[in-house]
mmCIF file of C-alpha atoms in Angstrom:
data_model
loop_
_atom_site.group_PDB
_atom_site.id
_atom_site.type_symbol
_atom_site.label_atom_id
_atom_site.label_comp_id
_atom_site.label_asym_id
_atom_site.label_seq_id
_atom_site.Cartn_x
_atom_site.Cartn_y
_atom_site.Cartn_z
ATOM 1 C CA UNK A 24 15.913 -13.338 7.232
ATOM 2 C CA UNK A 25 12.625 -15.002 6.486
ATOM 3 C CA UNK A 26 11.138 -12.429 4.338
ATOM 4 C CA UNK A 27 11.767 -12.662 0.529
ATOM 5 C CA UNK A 28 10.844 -9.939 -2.606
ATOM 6 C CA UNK A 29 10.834 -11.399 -5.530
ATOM 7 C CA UNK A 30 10.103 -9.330 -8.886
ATOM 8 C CA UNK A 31 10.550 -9.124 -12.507
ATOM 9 C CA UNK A 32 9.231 -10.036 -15.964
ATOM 10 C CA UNK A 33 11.614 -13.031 -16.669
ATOM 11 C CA UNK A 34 9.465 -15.408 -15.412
ATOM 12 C CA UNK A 35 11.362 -18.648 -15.827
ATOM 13 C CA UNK A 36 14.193 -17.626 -13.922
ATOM 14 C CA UNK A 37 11.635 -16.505 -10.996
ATOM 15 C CA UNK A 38 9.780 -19.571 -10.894
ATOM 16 C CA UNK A 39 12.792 -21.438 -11.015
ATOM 17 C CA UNK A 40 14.192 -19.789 -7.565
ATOM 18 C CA UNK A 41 10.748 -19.877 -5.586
ATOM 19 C CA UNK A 42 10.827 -23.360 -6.837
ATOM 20 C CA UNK A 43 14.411 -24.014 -4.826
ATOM 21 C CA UNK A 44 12.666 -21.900 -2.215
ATOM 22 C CA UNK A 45 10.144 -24.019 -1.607
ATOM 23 C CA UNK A 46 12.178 -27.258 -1.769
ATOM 24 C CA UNK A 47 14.935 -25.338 0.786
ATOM 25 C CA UNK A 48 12.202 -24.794 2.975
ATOM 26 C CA UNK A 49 9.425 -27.127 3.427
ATOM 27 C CA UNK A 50 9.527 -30.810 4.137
ATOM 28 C CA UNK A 51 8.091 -32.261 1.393
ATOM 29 C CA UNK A 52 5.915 -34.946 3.371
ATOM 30 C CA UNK A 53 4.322 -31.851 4.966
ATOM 31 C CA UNK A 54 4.278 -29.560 2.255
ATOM 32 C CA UNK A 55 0.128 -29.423 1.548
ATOM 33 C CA UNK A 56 0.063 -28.391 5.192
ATOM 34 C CA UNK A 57 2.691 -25.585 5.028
ATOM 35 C CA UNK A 58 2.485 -24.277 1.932
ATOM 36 C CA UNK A 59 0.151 -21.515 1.119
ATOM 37 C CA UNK A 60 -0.692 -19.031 -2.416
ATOM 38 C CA UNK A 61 -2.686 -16.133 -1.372
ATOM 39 C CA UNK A 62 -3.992 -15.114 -4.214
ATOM 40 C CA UNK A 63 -4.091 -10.935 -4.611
ATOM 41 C CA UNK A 64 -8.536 -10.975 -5.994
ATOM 42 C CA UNK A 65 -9.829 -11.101 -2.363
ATOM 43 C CA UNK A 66 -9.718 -8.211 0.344
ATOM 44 C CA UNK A 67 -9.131 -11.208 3.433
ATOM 45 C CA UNK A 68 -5.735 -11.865 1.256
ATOM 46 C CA UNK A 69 -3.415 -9.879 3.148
ATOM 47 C CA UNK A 70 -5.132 -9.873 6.678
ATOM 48 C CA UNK A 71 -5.228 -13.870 6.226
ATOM 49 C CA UNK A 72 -1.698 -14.411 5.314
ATOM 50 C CA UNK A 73 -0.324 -12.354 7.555
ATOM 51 C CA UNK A 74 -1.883 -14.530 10.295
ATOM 52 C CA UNK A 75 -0.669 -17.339 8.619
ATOM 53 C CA UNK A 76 3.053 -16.628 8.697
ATOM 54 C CA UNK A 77 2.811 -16.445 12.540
ATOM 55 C CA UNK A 78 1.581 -20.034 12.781
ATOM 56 C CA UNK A 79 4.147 -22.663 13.470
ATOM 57 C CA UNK A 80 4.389 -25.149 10.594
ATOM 58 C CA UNK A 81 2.654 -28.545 11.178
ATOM 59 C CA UNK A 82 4.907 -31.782 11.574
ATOM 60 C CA UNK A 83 8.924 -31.286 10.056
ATOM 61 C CA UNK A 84 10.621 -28.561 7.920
ATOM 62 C CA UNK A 85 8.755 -25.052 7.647
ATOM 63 C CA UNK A 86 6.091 -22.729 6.730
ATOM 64 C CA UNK A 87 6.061 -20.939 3.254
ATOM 65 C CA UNK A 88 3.397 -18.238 2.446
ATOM 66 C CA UNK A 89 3.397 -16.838 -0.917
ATOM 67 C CA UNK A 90 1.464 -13.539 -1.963
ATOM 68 C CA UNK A 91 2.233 -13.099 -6.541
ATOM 69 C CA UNK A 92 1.352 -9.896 -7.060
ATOM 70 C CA UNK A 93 0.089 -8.952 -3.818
ATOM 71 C CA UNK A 94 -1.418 -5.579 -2.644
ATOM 72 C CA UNK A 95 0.829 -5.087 0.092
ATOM 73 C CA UNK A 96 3.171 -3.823 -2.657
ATOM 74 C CA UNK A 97 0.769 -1.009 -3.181
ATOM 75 C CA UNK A 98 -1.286 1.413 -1.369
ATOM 76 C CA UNK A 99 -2.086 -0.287 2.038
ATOM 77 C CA UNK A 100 -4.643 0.871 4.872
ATOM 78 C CA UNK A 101 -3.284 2.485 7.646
ATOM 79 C CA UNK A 102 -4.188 -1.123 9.851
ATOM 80 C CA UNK A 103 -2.340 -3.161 7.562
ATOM 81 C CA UNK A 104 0.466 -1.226 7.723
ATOM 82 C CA UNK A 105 0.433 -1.218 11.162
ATOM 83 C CA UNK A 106 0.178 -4.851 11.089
ATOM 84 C CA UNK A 107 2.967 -5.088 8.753
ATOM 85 C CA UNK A 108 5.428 -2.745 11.088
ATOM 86 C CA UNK A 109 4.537 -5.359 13.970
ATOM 87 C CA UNK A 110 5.072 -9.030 12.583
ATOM 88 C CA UNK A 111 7.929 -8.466 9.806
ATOM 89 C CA UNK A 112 10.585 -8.345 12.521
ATOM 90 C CA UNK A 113 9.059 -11.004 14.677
ATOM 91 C CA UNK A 114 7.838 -13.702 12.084
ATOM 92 C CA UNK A 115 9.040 -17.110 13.272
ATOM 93 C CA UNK A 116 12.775 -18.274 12.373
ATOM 94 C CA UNK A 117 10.892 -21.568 10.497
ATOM 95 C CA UNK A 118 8.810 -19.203 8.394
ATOM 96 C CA UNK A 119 9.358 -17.549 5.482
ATOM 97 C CA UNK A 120 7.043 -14.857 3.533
ATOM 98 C CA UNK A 121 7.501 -14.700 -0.106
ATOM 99 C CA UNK A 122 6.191 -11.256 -2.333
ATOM 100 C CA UNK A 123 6.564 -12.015 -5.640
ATOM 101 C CA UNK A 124 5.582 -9.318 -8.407
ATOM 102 C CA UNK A 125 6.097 -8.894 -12.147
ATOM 103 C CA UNK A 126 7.025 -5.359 -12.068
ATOM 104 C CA UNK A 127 9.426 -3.286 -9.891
ATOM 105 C CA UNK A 128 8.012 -2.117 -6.627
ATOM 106 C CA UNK A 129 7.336 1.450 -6.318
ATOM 107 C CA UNK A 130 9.787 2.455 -3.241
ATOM 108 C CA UNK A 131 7.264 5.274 -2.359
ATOM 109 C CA UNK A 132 4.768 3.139 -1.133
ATOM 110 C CA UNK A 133 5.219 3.220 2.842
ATOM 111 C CA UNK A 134 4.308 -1.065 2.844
ATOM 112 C CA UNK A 135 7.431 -1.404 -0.026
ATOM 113 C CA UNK A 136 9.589 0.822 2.144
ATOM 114 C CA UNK A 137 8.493 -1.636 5.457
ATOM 115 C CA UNK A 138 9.528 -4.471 2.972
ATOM 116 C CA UNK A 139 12.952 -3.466 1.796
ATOM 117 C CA UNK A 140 13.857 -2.894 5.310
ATOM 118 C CA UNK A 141 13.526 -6.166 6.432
ATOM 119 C CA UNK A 142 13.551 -8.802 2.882
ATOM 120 C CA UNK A 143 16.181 -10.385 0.819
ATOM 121 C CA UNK A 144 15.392 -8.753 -2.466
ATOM 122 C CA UNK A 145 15.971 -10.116 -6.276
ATOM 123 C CA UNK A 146 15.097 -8.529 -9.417
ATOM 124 C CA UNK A 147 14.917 -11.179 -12.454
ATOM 125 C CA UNK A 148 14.872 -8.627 -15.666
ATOM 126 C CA UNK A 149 14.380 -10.270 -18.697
ATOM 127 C CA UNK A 150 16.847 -9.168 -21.374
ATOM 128 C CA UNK A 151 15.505 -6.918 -23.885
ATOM 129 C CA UNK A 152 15.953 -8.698 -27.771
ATOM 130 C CA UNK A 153 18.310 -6.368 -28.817
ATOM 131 C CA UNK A 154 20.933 -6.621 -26.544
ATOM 132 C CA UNK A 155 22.395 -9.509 -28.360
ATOM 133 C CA UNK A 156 25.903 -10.226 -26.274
ATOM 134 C CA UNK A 157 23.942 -10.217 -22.769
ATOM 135 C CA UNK A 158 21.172 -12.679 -24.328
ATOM 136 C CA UNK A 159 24.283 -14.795 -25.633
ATOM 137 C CA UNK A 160 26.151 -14.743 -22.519
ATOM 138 C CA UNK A 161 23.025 -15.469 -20.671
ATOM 139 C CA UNK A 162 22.663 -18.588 -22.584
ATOM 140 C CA UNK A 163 26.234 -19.742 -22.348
ATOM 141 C CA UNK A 164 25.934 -19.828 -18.179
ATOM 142 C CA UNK A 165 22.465 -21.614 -19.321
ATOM 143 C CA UNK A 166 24.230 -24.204 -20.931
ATOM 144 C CA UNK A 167 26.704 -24.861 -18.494
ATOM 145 C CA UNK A 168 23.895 -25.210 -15.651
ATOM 146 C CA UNK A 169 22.032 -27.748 -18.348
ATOM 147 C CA UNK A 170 25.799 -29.107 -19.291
ATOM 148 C CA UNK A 171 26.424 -28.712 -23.088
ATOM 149 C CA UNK A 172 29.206 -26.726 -24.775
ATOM 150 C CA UNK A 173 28.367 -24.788 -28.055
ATOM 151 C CA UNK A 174 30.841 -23.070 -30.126
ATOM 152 C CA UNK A 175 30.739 -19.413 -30.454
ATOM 153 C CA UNK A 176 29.067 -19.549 -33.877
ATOM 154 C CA UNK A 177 26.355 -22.154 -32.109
ATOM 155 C CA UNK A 178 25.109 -20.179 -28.988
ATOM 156 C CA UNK A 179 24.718 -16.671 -31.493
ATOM 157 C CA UNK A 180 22.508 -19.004 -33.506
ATOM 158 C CA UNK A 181 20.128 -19.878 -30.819
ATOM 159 C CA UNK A 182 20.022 -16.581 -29.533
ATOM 160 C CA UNK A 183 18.799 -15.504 -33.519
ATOM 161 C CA UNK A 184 16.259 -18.290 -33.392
ATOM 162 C CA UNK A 185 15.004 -18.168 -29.485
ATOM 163 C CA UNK A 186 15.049 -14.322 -28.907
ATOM 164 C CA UNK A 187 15.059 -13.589 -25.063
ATOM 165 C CA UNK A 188 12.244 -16.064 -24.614
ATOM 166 C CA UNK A 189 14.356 -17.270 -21.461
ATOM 167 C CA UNK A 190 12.039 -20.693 -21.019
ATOM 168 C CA UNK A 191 12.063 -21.554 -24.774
ATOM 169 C CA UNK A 192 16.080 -21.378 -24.644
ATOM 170 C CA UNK A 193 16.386 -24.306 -21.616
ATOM 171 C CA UNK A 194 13.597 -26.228 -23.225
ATOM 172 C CA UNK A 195 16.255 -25.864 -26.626
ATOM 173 C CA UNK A 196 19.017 -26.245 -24.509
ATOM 174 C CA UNK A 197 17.678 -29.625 -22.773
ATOM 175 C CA UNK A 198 17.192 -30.407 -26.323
ATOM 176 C CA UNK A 199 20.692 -30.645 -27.650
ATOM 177 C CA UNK A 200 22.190 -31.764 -25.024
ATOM 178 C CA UNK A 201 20.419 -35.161 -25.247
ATOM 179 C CA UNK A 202 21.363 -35.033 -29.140
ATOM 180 C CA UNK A 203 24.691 -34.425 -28.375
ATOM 181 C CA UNK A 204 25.634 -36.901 -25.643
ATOM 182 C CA UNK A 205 28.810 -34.922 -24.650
ATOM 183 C CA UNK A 206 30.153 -33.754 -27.815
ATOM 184 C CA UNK A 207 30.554 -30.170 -28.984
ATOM 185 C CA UNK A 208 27.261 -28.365 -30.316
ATOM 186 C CA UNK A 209 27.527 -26.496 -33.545
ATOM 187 C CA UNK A 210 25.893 -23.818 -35.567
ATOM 188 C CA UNK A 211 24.772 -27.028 -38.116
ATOM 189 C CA UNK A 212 23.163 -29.009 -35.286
ATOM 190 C CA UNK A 213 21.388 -25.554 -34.031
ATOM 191 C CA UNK A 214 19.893 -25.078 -37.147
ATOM 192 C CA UNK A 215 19.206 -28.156 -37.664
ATOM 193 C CA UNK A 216 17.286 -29.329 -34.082
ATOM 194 C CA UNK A 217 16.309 -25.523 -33.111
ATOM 195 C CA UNK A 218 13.305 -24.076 -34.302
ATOM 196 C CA UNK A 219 13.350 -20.622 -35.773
ATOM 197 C CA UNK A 220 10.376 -18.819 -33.124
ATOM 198 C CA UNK A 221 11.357 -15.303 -31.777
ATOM 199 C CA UNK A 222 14.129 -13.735 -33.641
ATOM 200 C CA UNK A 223 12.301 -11.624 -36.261
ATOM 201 C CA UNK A 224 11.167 -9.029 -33.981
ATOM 202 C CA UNK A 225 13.944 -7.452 -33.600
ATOM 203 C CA UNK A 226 14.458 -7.986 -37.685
ATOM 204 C CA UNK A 227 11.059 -6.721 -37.991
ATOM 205 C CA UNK A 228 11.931 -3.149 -35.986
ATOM 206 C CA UNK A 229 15.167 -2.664 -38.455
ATOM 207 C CA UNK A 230 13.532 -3.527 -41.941
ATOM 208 C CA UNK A 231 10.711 -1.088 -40.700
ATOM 209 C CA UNK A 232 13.213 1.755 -39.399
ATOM 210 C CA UNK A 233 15.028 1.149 -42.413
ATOM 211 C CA UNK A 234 11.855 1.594 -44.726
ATOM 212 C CA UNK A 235 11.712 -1.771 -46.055
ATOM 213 C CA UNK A 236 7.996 -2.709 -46.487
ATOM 214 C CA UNK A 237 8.517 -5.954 -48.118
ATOM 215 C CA UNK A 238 11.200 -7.765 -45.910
ATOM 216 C CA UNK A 239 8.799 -6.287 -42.907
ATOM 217 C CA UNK A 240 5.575 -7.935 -43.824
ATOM 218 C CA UNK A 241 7.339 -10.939 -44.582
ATOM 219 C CA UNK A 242 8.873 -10.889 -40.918
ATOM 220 C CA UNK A 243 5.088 -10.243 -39.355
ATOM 221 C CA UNK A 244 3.700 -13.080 -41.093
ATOM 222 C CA UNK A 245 7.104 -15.204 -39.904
ATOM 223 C CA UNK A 246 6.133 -13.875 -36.763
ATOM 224 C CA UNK A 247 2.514 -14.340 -36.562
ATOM 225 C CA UNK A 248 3.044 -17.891 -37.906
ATOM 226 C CA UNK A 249 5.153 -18.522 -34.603
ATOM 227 C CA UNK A 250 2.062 -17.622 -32.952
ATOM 228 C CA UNK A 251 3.854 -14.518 -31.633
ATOM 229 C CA UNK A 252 0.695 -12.495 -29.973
ATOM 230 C CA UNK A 253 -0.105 -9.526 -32.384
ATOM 231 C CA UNK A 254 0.086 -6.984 -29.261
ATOM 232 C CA UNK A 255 3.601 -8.418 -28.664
ATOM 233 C CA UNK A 256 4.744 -7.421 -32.333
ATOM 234 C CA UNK A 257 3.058 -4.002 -32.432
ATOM 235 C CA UNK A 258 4.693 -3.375 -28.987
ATOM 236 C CA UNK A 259 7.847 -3.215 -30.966
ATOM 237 C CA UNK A 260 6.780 0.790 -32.913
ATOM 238 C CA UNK A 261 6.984 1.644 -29.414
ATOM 239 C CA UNK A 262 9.979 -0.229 -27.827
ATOM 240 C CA UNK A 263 12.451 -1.445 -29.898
ATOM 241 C CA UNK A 264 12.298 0.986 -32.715
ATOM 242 C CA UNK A 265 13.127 3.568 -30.394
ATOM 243 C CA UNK A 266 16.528 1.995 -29.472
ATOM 244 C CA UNK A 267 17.020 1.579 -33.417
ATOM 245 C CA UNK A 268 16.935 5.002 -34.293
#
């Protein structure tokens, strides 16, 4: 099926698979030629791409048009639909259309409904902070892709330092395995080679349900000195706290 829906907020694991998308796809000799990013600002977006993913690709491999964040996941005119209805089920067997968005699609919309009918669909949801055992399992099947072993006591420690900031904990990863050249990753090496970035948030929602103005402030200005955006860390009175209580 050469129609793919890509969405959610993790964002490293979603560039990572249109990444393998694109190399699965196109030749890489012709890949200026075939390879196209609609971007979602201009109205000729949708109307443009959609005649470019009935154009046969140019020299080997295929054709690869890309629309992040695109419109058609929202309210479309009554032509585009139309449009839509026609070339999903006929697009060309070398030619793949790739919808990539941020947030789940709203099913309601009649263009998402067109969509689901016909794409290969993958959510990437990015682990909330306080769902500790998901964020540590999620890092041991990280660190067998990247090929390092940590002991138990190791991967909870990265977790406590990293958060669920998905990128940061490859980059980390990456990191220890060239330290380690094949041996067995500890908690010492962690703390030692990882630095502390992301964990207080969650630390920051408990001190505050649990009252504690001094431990809090000094976990906001932790926070805020690991350039952690200031809407991030008030997002937590409204998030995290909730799940605390």
């Amino acid at each position: 099926m050469p129609t793919y829906l890509y969405f959610g907020e993790d964002e490293f694991f979603l560039t990572r698979t249109i990444k393998q998308l694109k190399t699965h796809t196109l030749d890489q000799q012709w890949a200026n030629f075939n390879y196209t990013e609609y971007p979602p600002e201009s109205k000729e977006t949708i109307p443009q791409a959609l005649s470019d993913i009935m154009t046969p690709p140019v020299g080997s491999g295929g054709r690869l048009v890309h629309l992040p964040n695109s419109t058609l996941l929202g309210v479309c005119s009554k032509e585009i639909l139309l449009q839509l209805e026609s070339i999903l089920p006929k697009i060309p067997s070398k030619n793949t259309l790739l919808i990539t968005n941020t947030h789940k699609p709203d099913a309601r919309n009649k263009s998402v409904k067109l969509l689901l009918e016909y794409a290969q669909v993958q959510e990437f949801p990015l682990i909330p902070q306080w769902q500790t055992q998901a964020l540590i399992q999620q890092a041991r099947t990280l660190a067998d892709k990247v090929g390092v072993t940590l002991t138990t006591d190791a991967d909870k420690v990265l977790i406590d330092y990293t958060g669920n900031h998905t990128r940061l904990i490859f980059t980390e990863l990456e990191k220890l395995k060239t330290y380690a050249l094949g041996k067995t990753v500890n908690e010492d090496i962690v703390k030692e080679l990882v630095s502390e970035s992301a964990a207080n948030s969650l630390q920051l929602a408990i001190a505050i349900r649990l009252g504690n103005i001094a431990q809090a402030l000094e976990f906001v200005e932790h926070l805020i000195n690991c350039n952690e955006p200031v809407l991030k860390i008030t997002a937590i009175y409204s998030t995290r706290l909730n799940y605390l209580i």
